[in-house]
Coordinates of N, CA and C in Angstrom, one line a residue:
M1 N 126.9 126.7 115.5 CA 126.6 126.0 116.8 C 126.5 127.1 117.9
Y2 N 125.5 126.8 118.7 CA 125.4 127.7 119.9 C 125.0 127.0 121.1
A3 N 125.3 127.6 122.2 CA 124.9 127.1 123.6 C 124.1 128.2 124.2
K4 N 123.0 127.8 124.8 CA 122.0 128.7 125.5 C 121.8 128.3 126.9
L5 N 121.8 129.3 127.8 CA 121.5 129.1 129.2 C 120.2 129.9 129.4
R6 N 119.2 129.2 129.9 CA 117.9 129.8 130.2 C 117.6 129.7 131.7
T7 N 117.2 130.8 132.3 CA 116.8 130.7 133.7 C 115.4 131.4 133.8
Q8 N 114.6 131.0 134.8 CA 113.3 131.6 135.0 C 113.1 131.8 136.5
H9 N 112.6 132.9 136.8 CA 112.2 133.3 138.1 C 110.8 133.9 138.1
G10 N 109.8 133.1 138.4 CA 108.4 133.6 138.3 C 108.1 133.9 136.8
S11 N 107.7 135.1 136.5 CA 107.3 135.5 135.2 C 108.4 136.2 134.4
F12 N 109.7 136.1 134.9 CA 110.9 136.7 134.3 C 111.8 135.6 133.8
V13 N 112.1 135.6 132.5 CA 112.9 134.6 131.8 C 114.1 135.3 131.2
S14 N 115.3 134.7 131.5 CA 116.6 135.2 131.0 C 117.2 134.2 130.1
D15 N 117.7 134.6 128.9 CA 118.4 133.7 128.0 C 119.7 134.3 127.7
F16 N 120.8 133.5 127.8 CA 122.1 133.9 127.5 C 122.6 132.9 126.4
K17 N 123.1 133.4 125.3 CA 123.5 132.6 124.2 C 124.9 132.9 123.7
L18 N 125.7 131.8 123.5 CA 127.0 132.0 122.9 C 127.0 131.3 121.5
I19 N 127.4 132.0 120.5 CA 127.3 131.5 119.1 C 128.7 131.3 118.6
L20 N 129.0 130.1 118.1 CA 130.3 129.8 117.5 C 130.2 129.3 116.1
P21 N 130.7 130.0 115.1 CA 130.6 129.5 113.7 C 131.5 128.2 113.5
I22 N 130.9 127.2 113.0 CA 131.7 126.0 112.7 C 131.7 125.6 111.2
S23 N 130.9 126.3 110.4 CA 130.8 126.0 109.0 C 131.5 127.1 108.2
D24 N 131.6 126.9 106.9 CA 132.3 127.8 106.0 C 131.5 129.1 105.9
L25 N 132.2 130.2 106.2 CA 131.6 131.5 106.2 C 132.1 132.3 104.9
S26 N 132.4 131.6 103.9 CA 133.0 132.3 102.7 C 132.0 133.2 102.0
D27 N 130.7 132.9 102.1 CA 129.7 133.8 101.5 C 129.6 135.1 102.3
N28 N 129.7 135.0 103.6 CA 129.6 136.2 104.5 C 130.8 136.2 105.5
P29 N 132.0 136.4 105.1 CA 133.2 136.1 106.0 C 133.2 137.0 107.2
D30 N 132.6 138.2 107.1 CA 132.6 139.1 108.3 C 131.3 139.2 109.1
I31 N 130.5 138.2 108.9 CA 129.1 138.3 109.6 C 129.3 138.3 111.1
M32 N 130.2 137.6 111.6 CA 130.4 137.6 113.1 C 130.9 138.9 113.6
E33 N 131.5 139.7 112.8 CA 131.9 141.1 113.2 C 130.7 142.0 113.4
Y34 N 129.6 141.7 112.7 CA 128.4 142.5 112.8 C 127.4 141.9 113.8
R35 N 127.2 140.6 113.7 CA 126.2 140.0 114.6 C 126.7 139.7 115.9
G36 N 128.0 139.4 116.0 CA 128.6 139.1 117.3 C 128.4 137.6 117.7
C37 N 129.0 137.2 118.8 CA 128.9 135.8 119.3 C 128.2 135.8 120.6
L38 N 127.8 136.9 121.2 CA 127.1 136.9 122.4 C 125.7 137.5 122.3
E39 N 124.7 136.9 122.9 CA 123.3 137.4 122.9 C 122.7 137.2 124.2
M40 N 121.9 138.3 124.7 CA 121.1 138.2 125.9 C 119.7 138.6 125.6
K41 N 118.8 137.9 126.1 CA 117.3 138.2 125.9 C 116.6 138.0 127.2
F42 N 115.8 139.0 127.5 CA 115.0 139.0 128.8 C 113.5 139.1 128.4
T43 N 112.7 138.2 129.0 CA 111.3 138.2 128.7 C 110.5 138.3 130.0
Y44 N 109.5 139.1 130.0 CA 108.7 139.4 131.2 C 107.2 139.3 130.8
F45 N 106.5 138.5 131.6 CA 105.1 138.3 131.4 C 104.3 139.1 132.5
V46 N 103.3 139.8 132.1 CA 102.4 140.5 133.0 C 101.0 140.1 132.6
D47 N 100.3 139.2 133.3 CA 99.1 138.6 132.9 C 99.2 138.0 131.5
E48 N 98.5 138.5 130.5 CA 98.7 138.0 129.1 C 99.6 138.9 128.2
H49 N 100.2 139.9 128.8 CA 101.1 140.7 128.1 C 102.5 140.1 128.1
M50 N 103.3 140.2 127.0 CA 104.6 139.7 127.0 C 105.6 140.8 126.5
F51 N 106.6 141.1 127.2 CA 107.6 142.1 126.9 C 109.0 141.4 126.7
T52 N 109.7 141.7 125.7 CA 111.1 141.2 125.6 C 112.1 142.3 125.3
L53 N 113.3 142.1 125.7 CA 114.4 143.0 125.4 C 115.6 142.1 125.0
M54 N 116.2 142.3 123.8 CA 117.3 141.5 123.4 C 118.5 142.4 123.0
G55 N 119.7 142.0 123.3 CA 120.9 142.6 122.9 C 121.9 141.6 122.5
R56 N 122.6 141.9 121.4 CA 123.6 141.0 121.0 C 124.7 141.8 120.3
G57 N 125.9 141.2 120.3 CA 127.0 142.0 119.7 C 128.4 141.3 119.8
S58 N 129.3 142.0 119.3 CA 130.7 141.6 119.3 C 131.5 142.6 120.2
L59 N 132.2 142.1 121.1 CA 133.0 143.0 122.0 C 134.2 143.5 121.3
A60 N 134.7 142.7 120.3 CA 135.9 143.1 119.5 C 135.6 144.3 118.6
T61 N 134.4 144.3 118.0 CA 134.1 145.4 117.0 C 133.1 146.4 117.5
L62 N 132.6 146.1 118.7 CA 131.5 147.0 119.3 C 130.3 147.2 118.4
R63 N 130.0 146.2 117.6 CA 128.8 146.3 116.7 C 127.8 145.3 117.3
G64 N 126.6 145.5 117.0 CA 125.6 144.6 117.5 C 124.2 145.1 117.2
A65 N 123.2 144.7 118.1 CA 121.9 145.1 117.9 C 121.1 145.1 119.2
A66 N 120.0 145.8 119.2 CA 119.1 145.8 120.3 C 117.7 145.7 119.8
E67 N 116.8 145.0 120.5 CA 115.4 144.8 120.0 C 114.5 144.7 121.2
A68 N 113.4 145.4 121.1 CA 112.3 145.3 122.1 C 111.0 144.9 121.4
T69 N 110.3 144.0 122.1 CA 109.0 143.5 121.5 C 107.9 143.6 122.6
Y70 N 106.7 143.6 122.1 CA 105.5 143.5 122.9 C 104.5 142.6 122.2
S71 N 103.9 141.7 122.9 CA 102.9 140.8 122.3 C 101.7 140.7 123.3
Y72 N 100.5 140.6 122.6 CA 99.3 140.5 123.4 C 98.3 139.6 122.6
P73 N 97.8 138.5 123.2 CA 96.9 137.7 122.4 C 95.6 138.4 122.1
L74 N 95.1 138.1 120.8 CA 93.9 138.7 120.3 C 92.8 137.6 120.1
L75 N 92.8 136.9 119.0 CA 91.9 135.9 118.7 C 92.6 134.6 118.5
N76 N 92.0 133.5 119.0 CA 92.6 132.2 118.8 C 94.1 132.2 118.9
D77 N 94.8 131.9 117.8 CA 96.3 131.9 117.9 C 96.9 133.1 117.4
A78 N 96.2 134.2 117.1 CA 96.7 135.4 116.6 C 97.1 136.4 117.8
N79 N 98.3 137.0 117.7 CA 98.7 137.9 118.7 C 99.1 139.2 118.1
L80 N 98.7 140.3 118.8 CA 99.3 141.6 118.4 C 100.8 141.6 118.6
Y81 N 101.6 142.1 117.7 CA 103.0 142.0 117.8 C 103.6 143.4 117.4
I82 N 104.4 144.0 118.3 CA 105.0 145.3 118.1 C 106.5 145.1 118.3
K83 N 107.4 145.6 117.4 CA 108.8 145.4 117.5 C 109.5 146.7 117.2
V84 N 110.6 147.0 117.9 CA 111.5 148.0 117.7 C 112.9 147.4 117.6
F85 N 113.6 147.7 116.5 CA 115.0 147.1 116.3 C 115.9 148.2 115.9
S86 N 117.1 148.1 116.4 CA 118.2 149.0 116.0 C 119.5 148.3 116.0
G87 N 120.3 148.4 114.9 CA 121.6 147.8 114.9 C 121.9 147.0 113.6
Y88 N 122.7 146.0 113.8 CA 123.1 145.1 112.6 C 122.5 143.8 112.7
G89 N 122.2 143.1 111.6 CA 121.8 141.8 111.6 C 120.3 141.5 111.8
E90 N 119.5 142.5 111.4 CA 118.0 142.2 111.6 C 117.6 141.1 110.6
S91 N 118.3 141.1 109.4 CA 118.1 140.0 108.4 C 119.4 139.6 107.9
L92 N 119.5 138.4 107.4 CA 120.8 138.0 106.8 C 121.2 138.7 105.6
I93 N 120.3 139.3 104.8 CA 120.6 140.0 103.6 C 121.3 141.3 104.0
D94 N 120.8 142.0 105.1 CA 121.4 143.3 105.5 C 122.2 143.2 106.8
Y95 N 122.9 142.0 107.0 CA 123.6 141.8 108.2 C 124.7 142.9 108.5
N96 N 125.2 143.5 107.4 CA 126.3 144.5 107.6 C 125.8 145.9 107.4
R97 N 124.5 146.2 107.5 CA 123.9 147.5 107.4 C 123.3 147.8 108.7
N98 N 123.7 149.0 109.2 CA 123.1 149.5 110.5 C 121.7 150.1 110.2
L99 N 120.7 149.6 110.8 CA 119.3 150.2 110.5 C 118.5 150.1 111.7
S100 N 117.5 150.9 111.7 CA 116.4 151.0 112.8 C 115.1 150.7 112.1
K101 N 114.3 149.9 112.8 CA 113.0 149.5 112.2 C 111.9 149.5 113.3
Y102 N 110.7 149.9 113.0 CA 109.6 149.8 113.8 C 108.6 148.9 113.1
S103 N 108.1 147.9 113.7 CA 107.1 147.0 113.1 C 105.9 146.8 114.0
I104 N 104.8 146.6 113.3 CA 103.5 146.2 114.0 C 102.8 145.2 113.1
G105 N 102.2 144.2 113.8 CA 101.5 143.2 113.0 C 101.0 142.1 113.9
F106 N 100.9 140.9 113.3 CA 100.4 139.8 114.0 C 101.4 138.7 114.1
S107 N 101.4 137.9 115.1 CA 102.3 136.7 115.2 C 101.3 135.5 115.6
F108 N 101.8 134.4 115.3 CA 101.0 133.2 115.6 C 101.7 132.2 116.5
S109 N 102.7 132.7 117.2 CA 103.4 132.0 118.3 C 104.0 133.0 119.2
R110 N 104.3 132.6 120.4 CA 104.8 133.5 121.4 C 106.0 132.9 122.1

């Protein structure tokens, strides 16, 4: 379960999310120690360019992640998408591995 507060001021959007596990975590009992229960995301639009910066983590374990993305529309619904990620929880399979990734590709939503 999570609660999210979103604010917008012009072309700047802020998201603050609190995540609380309410289901059985027996498969990944320590997942919240790596992903954390707090997340902040900032999105900024300049014309058709979209920039995001996300940070999430656990204050108790000082583990978490940071992510920056860039998106620009190309054709129809396809967007150029560039992402830089560092930390824990980029995927659920590797939630407890600290890794850094650089990605480039296409997205079909923004």
